[in-house]
mmCIF file with all atom_site columns, C-alpha atoms in Angstrom:
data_model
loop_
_atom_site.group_PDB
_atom_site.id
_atom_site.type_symbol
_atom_site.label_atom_id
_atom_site.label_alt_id
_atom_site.label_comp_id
_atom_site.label_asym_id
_atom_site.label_entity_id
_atom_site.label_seq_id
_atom_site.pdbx_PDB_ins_code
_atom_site.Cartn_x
_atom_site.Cartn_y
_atom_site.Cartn_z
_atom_site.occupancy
_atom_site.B_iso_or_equiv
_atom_site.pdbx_formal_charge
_atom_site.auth_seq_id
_atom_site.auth_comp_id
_atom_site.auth_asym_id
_atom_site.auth_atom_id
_atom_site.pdbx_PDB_model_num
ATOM 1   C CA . UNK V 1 1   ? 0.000   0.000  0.000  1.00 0.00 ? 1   UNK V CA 1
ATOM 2   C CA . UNK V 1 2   ? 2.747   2.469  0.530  1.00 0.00 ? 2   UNK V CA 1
ATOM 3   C CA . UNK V 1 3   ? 4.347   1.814  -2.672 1.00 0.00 ? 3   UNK V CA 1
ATOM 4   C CA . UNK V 1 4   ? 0.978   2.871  -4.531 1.00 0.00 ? 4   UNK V CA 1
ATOM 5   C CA . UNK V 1 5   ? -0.349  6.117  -3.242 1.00 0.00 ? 5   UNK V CA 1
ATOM 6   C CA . UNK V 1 6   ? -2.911  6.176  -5.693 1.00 0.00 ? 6   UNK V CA 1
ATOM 7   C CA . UNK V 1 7   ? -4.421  3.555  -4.045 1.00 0.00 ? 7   UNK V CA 1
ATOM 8   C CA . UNK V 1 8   ? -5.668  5.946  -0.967 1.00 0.00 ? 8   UNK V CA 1
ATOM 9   C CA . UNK V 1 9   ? -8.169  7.600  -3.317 1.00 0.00 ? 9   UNK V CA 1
ATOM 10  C CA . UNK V 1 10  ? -10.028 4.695  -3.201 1.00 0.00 ? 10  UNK V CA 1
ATOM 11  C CA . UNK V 1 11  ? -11.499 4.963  0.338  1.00 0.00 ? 11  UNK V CA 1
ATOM 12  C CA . UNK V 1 12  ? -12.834 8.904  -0.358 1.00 0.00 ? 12  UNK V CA 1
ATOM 13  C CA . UNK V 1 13  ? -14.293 7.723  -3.493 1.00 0.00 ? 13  UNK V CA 1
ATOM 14  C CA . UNK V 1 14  ? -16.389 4.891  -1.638 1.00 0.00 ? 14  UNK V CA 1
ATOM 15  C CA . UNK V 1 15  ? -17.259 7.576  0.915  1.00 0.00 ? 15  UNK V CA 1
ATOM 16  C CA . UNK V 1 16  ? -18.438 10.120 -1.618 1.00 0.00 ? 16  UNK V CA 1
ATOM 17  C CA . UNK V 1 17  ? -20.702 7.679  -3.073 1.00 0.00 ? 17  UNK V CA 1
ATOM 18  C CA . UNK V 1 18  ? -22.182 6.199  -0.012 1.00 0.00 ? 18  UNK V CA 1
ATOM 19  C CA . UNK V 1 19  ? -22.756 9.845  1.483  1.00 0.00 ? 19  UNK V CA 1
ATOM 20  C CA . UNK V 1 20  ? -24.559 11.139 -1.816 1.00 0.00 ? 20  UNK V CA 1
ATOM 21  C CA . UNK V 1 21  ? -26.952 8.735  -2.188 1.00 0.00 ? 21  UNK V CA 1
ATOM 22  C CA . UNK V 1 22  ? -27.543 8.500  2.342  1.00 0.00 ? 22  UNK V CA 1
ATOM 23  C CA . UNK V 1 23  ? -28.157 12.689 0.897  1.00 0.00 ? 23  UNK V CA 1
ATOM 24  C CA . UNK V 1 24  ? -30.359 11.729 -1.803 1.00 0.00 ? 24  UNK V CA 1
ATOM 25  C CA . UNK V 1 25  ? -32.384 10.565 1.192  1.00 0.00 ? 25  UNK V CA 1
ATOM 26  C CA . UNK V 1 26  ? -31.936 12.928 4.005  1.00 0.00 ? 26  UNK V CA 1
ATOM 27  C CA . UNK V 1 27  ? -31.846 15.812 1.763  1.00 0.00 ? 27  UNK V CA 1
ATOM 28  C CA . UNK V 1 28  ? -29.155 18.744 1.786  1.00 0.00 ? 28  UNK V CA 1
ATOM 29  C CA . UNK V 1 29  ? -27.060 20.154 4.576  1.00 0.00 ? 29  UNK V CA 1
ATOM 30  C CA . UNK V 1 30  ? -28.180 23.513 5.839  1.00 0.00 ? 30  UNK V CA 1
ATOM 31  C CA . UNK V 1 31  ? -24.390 25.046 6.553  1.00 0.00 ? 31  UNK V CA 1
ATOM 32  C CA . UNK V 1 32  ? -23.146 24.863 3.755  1.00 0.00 ? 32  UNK V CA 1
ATOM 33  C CA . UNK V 1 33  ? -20.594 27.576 3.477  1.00 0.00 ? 33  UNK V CA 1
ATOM 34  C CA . UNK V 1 34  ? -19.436 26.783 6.384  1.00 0.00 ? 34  UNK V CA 1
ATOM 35  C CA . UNK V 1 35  ? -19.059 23.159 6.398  1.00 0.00 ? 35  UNK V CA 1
ATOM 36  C CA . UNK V 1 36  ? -16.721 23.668 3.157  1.00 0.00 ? 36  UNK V CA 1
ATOM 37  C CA . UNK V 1 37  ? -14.332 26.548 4.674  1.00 0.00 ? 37  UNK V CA 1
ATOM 38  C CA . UNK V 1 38  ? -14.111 24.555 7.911  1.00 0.00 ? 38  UNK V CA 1
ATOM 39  C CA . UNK V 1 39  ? -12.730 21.498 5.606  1.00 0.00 ? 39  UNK V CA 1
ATOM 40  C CA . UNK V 1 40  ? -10.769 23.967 3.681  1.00 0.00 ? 40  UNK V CA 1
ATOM 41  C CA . UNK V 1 41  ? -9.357  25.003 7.152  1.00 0.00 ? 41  UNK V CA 1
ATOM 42  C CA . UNK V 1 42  ? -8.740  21.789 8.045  1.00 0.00 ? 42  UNK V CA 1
ATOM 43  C CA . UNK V 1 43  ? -6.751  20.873 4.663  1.00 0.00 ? 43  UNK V CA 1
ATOM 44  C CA . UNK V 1 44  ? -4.677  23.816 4.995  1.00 0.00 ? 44  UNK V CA 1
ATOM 45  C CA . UNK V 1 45  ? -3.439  22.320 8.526  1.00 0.00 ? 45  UNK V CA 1
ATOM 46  C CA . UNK V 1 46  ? -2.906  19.156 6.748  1.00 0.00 ? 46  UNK V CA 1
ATOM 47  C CA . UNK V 1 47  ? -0.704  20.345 3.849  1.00 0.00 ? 47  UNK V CA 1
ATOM 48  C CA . UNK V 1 48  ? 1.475   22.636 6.460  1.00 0.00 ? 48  UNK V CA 1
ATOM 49  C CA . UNK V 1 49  ? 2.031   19.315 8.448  1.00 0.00 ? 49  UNK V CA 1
ATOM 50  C CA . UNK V 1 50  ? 2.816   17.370 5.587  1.00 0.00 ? 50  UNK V CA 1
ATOM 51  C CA . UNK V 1 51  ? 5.333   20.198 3.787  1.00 0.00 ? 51  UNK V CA 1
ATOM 52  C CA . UNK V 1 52  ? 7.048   20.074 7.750  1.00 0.00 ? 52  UNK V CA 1
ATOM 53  C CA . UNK V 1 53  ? 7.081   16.332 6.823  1.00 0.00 ? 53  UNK V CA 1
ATOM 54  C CA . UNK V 1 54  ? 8.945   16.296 3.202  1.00 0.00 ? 54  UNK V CA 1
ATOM 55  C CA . UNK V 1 55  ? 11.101  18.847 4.498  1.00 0.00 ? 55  UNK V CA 1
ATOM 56  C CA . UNK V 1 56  ? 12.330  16.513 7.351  1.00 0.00 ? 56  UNK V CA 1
ATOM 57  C CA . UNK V 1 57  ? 12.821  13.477 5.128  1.00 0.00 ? 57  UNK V CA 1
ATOM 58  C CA . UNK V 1 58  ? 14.706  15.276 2.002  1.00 0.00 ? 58  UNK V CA 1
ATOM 59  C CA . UNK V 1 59  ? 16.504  17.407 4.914  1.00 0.00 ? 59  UNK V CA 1
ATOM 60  C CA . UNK V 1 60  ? 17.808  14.354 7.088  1.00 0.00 ? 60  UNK V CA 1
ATOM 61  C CA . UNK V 1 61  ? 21.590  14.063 7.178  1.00 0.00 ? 61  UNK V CA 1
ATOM 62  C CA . UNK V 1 62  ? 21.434  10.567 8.687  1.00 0.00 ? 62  UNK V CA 1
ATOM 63  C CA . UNK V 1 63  ? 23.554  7.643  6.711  1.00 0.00 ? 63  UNK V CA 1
ATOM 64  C CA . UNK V 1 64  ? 20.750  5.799  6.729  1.00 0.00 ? 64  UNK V CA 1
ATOM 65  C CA . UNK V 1 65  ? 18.299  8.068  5.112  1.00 0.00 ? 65  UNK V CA 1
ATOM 66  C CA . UNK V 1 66  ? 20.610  9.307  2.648  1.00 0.00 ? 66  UNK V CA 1
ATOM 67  C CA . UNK V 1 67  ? 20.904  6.026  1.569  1.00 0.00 ? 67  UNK V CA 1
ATOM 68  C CA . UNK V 1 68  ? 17.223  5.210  1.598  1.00 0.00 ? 68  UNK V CA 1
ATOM 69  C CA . UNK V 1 69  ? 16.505  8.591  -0.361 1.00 0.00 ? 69  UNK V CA 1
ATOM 70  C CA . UNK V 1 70  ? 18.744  7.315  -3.017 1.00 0.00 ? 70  UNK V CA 1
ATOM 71  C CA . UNK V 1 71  ? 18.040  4.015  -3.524 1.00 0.00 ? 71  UNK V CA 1
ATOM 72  C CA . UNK V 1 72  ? 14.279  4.657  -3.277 1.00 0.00 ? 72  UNK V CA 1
ATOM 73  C CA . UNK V 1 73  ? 14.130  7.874  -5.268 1.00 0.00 ? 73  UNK V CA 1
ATOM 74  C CA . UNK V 1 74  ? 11.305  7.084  -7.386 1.00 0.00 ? 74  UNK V CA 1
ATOM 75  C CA . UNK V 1 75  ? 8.903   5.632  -4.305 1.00 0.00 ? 75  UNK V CA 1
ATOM 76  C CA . UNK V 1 76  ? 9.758   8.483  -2.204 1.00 0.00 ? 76  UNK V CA 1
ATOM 77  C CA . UNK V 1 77  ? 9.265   10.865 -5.050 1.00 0.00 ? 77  UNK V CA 1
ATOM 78  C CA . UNK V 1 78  ? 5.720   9.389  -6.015 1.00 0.00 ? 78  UNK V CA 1
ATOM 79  C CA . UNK V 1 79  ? 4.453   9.002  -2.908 1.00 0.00 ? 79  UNK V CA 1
ATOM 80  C CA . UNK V 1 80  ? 5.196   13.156 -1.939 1.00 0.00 ? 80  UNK V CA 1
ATOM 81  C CA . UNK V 1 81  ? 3.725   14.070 -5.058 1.00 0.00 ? 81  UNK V CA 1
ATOM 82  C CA . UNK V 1 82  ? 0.851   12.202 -4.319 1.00 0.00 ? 82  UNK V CA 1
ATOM 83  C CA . UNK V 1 83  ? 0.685   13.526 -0.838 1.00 0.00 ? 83  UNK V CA 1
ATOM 84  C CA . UNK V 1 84  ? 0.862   17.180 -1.510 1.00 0.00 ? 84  UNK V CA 1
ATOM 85  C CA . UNK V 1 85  ? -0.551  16.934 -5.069 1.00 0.00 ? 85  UNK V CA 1
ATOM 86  C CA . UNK V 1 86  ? -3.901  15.399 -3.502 1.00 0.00 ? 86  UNK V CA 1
ATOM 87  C CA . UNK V 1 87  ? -3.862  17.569 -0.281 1.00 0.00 ? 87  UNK V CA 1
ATOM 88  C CA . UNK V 1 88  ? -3.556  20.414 -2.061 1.00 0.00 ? 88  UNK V CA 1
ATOM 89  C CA . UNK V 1 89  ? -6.870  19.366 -4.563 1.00 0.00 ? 89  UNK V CA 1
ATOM 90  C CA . UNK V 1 90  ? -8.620  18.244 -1.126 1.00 0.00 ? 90  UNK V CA 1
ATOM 91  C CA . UNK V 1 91  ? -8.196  22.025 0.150  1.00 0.00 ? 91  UNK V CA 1
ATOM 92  C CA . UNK V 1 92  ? -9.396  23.838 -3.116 1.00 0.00 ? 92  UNK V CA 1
ATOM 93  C CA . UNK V 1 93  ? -12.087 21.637 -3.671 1.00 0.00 ? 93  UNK V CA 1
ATOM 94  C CA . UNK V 1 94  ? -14.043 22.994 -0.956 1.00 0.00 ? 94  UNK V CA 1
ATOM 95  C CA . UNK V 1 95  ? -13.877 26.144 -2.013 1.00 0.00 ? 95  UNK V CA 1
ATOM 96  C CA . UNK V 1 96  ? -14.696 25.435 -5.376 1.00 0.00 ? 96  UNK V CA 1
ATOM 97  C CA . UNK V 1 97  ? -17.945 23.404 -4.032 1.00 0.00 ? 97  UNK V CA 1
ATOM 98  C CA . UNK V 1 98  ? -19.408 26.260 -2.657 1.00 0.00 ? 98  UNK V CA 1
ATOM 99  C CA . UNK V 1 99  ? -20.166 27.753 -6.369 1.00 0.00 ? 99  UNK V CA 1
ATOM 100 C CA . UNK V 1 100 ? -22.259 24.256 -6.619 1.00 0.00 ? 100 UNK V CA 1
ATOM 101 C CA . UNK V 1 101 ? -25.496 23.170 -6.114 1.00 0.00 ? 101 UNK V CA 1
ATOM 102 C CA . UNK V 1 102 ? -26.156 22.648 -1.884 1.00 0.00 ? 102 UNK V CA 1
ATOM 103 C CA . UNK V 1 103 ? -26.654 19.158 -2.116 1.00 0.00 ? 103 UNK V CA 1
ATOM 104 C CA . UNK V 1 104 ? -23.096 18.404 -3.297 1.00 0.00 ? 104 UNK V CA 1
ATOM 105 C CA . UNK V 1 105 ? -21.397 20.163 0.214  1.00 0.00 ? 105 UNK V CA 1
ATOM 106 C CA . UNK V 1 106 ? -21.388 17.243 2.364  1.00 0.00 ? 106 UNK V CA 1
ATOM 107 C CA . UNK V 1 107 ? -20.714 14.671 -0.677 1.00 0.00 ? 107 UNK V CA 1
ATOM 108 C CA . UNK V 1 108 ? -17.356 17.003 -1.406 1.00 0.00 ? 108 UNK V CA 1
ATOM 109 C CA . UNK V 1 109 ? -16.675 17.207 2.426  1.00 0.00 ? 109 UNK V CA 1
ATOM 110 C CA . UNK V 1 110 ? -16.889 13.612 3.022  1.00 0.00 ? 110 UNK V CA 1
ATOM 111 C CA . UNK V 1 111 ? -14.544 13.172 0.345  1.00 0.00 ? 111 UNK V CA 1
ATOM 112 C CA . UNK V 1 112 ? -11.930 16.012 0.799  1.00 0.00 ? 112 UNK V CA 1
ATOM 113 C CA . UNK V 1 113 ? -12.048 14.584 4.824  1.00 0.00 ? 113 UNK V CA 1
ATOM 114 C CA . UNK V 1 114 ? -11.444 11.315 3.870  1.00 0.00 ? 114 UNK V CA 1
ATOM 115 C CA . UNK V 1 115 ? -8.844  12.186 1.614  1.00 0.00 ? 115 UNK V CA 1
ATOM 116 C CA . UNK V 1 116 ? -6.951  14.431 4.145  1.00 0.00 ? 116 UNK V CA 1
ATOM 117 C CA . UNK V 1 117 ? -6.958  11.847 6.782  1.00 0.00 ? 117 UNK V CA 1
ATOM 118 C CA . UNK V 1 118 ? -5.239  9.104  4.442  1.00 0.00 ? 118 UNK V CA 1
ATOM 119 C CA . UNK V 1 119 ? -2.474  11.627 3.054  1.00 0.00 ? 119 UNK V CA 1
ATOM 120 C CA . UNK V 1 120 ? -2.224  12.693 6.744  1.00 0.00 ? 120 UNK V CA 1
ATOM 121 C CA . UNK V 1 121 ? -1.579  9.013  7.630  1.00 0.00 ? 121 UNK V CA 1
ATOM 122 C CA . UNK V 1 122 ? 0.853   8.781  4.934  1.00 0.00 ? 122 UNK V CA 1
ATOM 123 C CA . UNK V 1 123 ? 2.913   11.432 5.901  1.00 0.00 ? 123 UNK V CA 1
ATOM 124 C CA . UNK V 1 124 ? 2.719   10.669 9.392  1.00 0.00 ? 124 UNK V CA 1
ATOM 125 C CA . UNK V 1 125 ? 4.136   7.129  7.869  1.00 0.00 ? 125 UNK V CA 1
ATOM 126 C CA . UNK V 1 126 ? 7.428   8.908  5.821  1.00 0.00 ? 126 UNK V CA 1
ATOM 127 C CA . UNK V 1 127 ? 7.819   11.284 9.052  1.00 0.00 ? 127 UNK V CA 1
ATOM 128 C CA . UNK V 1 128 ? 8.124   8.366  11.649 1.00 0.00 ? 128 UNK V CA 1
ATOM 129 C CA . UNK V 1 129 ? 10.446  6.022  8.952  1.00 0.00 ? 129 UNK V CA 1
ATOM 130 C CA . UNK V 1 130 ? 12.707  9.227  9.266  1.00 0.00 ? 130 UNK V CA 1
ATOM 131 C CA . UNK V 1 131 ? 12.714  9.914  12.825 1.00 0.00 ? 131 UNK V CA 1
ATOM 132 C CA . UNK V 1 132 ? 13.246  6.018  12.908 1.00 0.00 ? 132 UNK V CA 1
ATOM 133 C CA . UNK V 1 133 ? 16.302  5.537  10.473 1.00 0.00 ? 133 UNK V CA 1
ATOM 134 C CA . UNK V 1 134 ? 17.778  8.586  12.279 1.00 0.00 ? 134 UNK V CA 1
ATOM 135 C CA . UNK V 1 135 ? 18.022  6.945  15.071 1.00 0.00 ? 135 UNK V CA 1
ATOM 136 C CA . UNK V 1 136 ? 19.185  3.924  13.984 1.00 0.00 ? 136 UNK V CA 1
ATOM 137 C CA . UNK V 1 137 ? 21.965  5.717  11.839 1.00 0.00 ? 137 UNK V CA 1
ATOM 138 C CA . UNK V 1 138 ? 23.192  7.284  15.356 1.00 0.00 ? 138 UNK V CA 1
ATOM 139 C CA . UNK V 1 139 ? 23.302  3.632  17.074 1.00 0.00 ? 139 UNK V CA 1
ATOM 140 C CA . UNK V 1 140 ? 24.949  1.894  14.547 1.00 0.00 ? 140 UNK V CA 1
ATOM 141 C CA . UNK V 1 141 ? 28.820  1.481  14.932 1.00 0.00 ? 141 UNK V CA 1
ATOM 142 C CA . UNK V 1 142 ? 30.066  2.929  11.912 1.00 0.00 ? 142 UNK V CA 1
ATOM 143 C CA . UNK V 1 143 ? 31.555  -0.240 9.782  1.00 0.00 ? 143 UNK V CA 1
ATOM 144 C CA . UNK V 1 144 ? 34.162  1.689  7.907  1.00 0.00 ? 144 UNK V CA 1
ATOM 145 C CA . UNK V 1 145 ? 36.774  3.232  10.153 1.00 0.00 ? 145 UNK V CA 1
ATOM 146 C CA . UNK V 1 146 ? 38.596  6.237  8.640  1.00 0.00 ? 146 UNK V CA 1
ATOM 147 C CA . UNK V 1 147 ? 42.433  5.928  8.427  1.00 0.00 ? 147 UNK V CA 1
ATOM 148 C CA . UNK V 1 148 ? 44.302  9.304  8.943  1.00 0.00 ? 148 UNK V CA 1
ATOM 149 C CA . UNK V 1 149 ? 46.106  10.526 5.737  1.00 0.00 ? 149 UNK V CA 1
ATOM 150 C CA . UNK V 1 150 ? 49.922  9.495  6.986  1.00 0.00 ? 150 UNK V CA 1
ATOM 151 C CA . UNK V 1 151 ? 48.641  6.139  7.968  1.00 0.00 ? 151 UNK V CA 1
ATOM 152 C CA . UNK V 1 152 ? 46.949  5.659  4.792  1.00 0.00 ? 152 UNK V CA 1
ATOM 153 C CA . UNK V 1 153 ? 50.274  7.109  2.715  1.00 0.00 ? 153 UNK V CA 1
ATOM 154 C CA . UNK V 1 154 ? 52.568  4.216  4.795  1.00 0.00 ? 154 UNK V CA 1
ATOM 155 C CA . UNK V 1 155 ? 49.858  1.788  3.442  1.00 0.00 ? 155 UNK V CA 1
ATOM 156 C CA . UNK V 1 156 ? 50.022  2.647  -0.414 1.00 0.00 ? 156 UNK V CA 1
ATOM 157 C CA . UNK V 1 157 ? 54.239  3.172  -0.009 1.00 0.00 ? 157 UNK V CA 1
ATOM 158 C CA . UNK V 1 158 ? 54.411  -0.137 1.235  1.00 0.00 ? 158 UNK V CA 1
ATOM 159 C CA . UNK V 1 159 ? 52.768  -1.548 -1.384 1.00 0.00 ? 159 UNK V CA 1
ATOM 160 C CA . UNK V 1 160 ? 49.738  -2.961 0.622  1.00 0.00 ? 160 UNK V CA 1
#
């Protein structure tokens, strides 16, 4: 699941549809302005914690990271996209919903919600596999011991 993030889209689709037609029932929701800036709010939150996220796992110094960021480029590239890409479309759509017809207010809420709280998940997921290989990288004897430059000129002069 974490190496296809476009696989969390799936659970705010499902949502979207249940809640319409539960609406097509119940009929619309009365606050609907602000129902849809509340979510907007709410996304905005979201997208700052997950921007504080990226920027601690492309910013980590640890061994161990830098290693992971390179040899999992692509997966750790596609998976922030996705994160911030749909974040970002889950705070706008809100705001777009409010030039559309009432009934569609909780059926874009449900959604955008549903979407935040996956991407929020996600990032939660990259932020914590940081934190963790940082502090691994700090407990882990270092395998290669550096020589100092004199010993390491003996060692080629003697033909070692």
């Amino acid at each position: 699941m974490i190496a296809h993030p476009g696989m969390d889209v799936i659970p705010s689709t499902v949502t979207a549809i249940a809640v319409h037609a539960w609406q097509q029932h119940t009929g619309p929701f009365e606050a609907h302005a602000d129902i849809l800036t509340g979510t907007s709010t709410a996304g905005a939150f979201v997208l700052a914690a997950a921007s504080f996220a990226a920027a601690t796992v492309y910013g980590s110094t640890a061994e161990f990271m830098v290693t992971a960021r390179h040899k999992f480029h692509r997966e750790l590239s596609r998976n922030w996209m996705s994160i911030l890409g749909w974040v970002f479309v889950a705070t706008i759509a809100p705001l777009i919903a409010m030039f559309l017809p009432q009934e569609w207010s909780i059926t874009t809420v449900s959604a955008c919600l549903m979407i935040l709280t996956v991407k929020f998940a996600r990032s939660m997921f990259w932020f914590r596999y940081t934190l963790t290989l940082d502090v691994a990288s700090e407990q882990t004897p270092r395998v290669r011991v550096l020589r100092p430059a004199s010993d390491l000129e003996r060692h080629i002069q003697s033909g070692s």
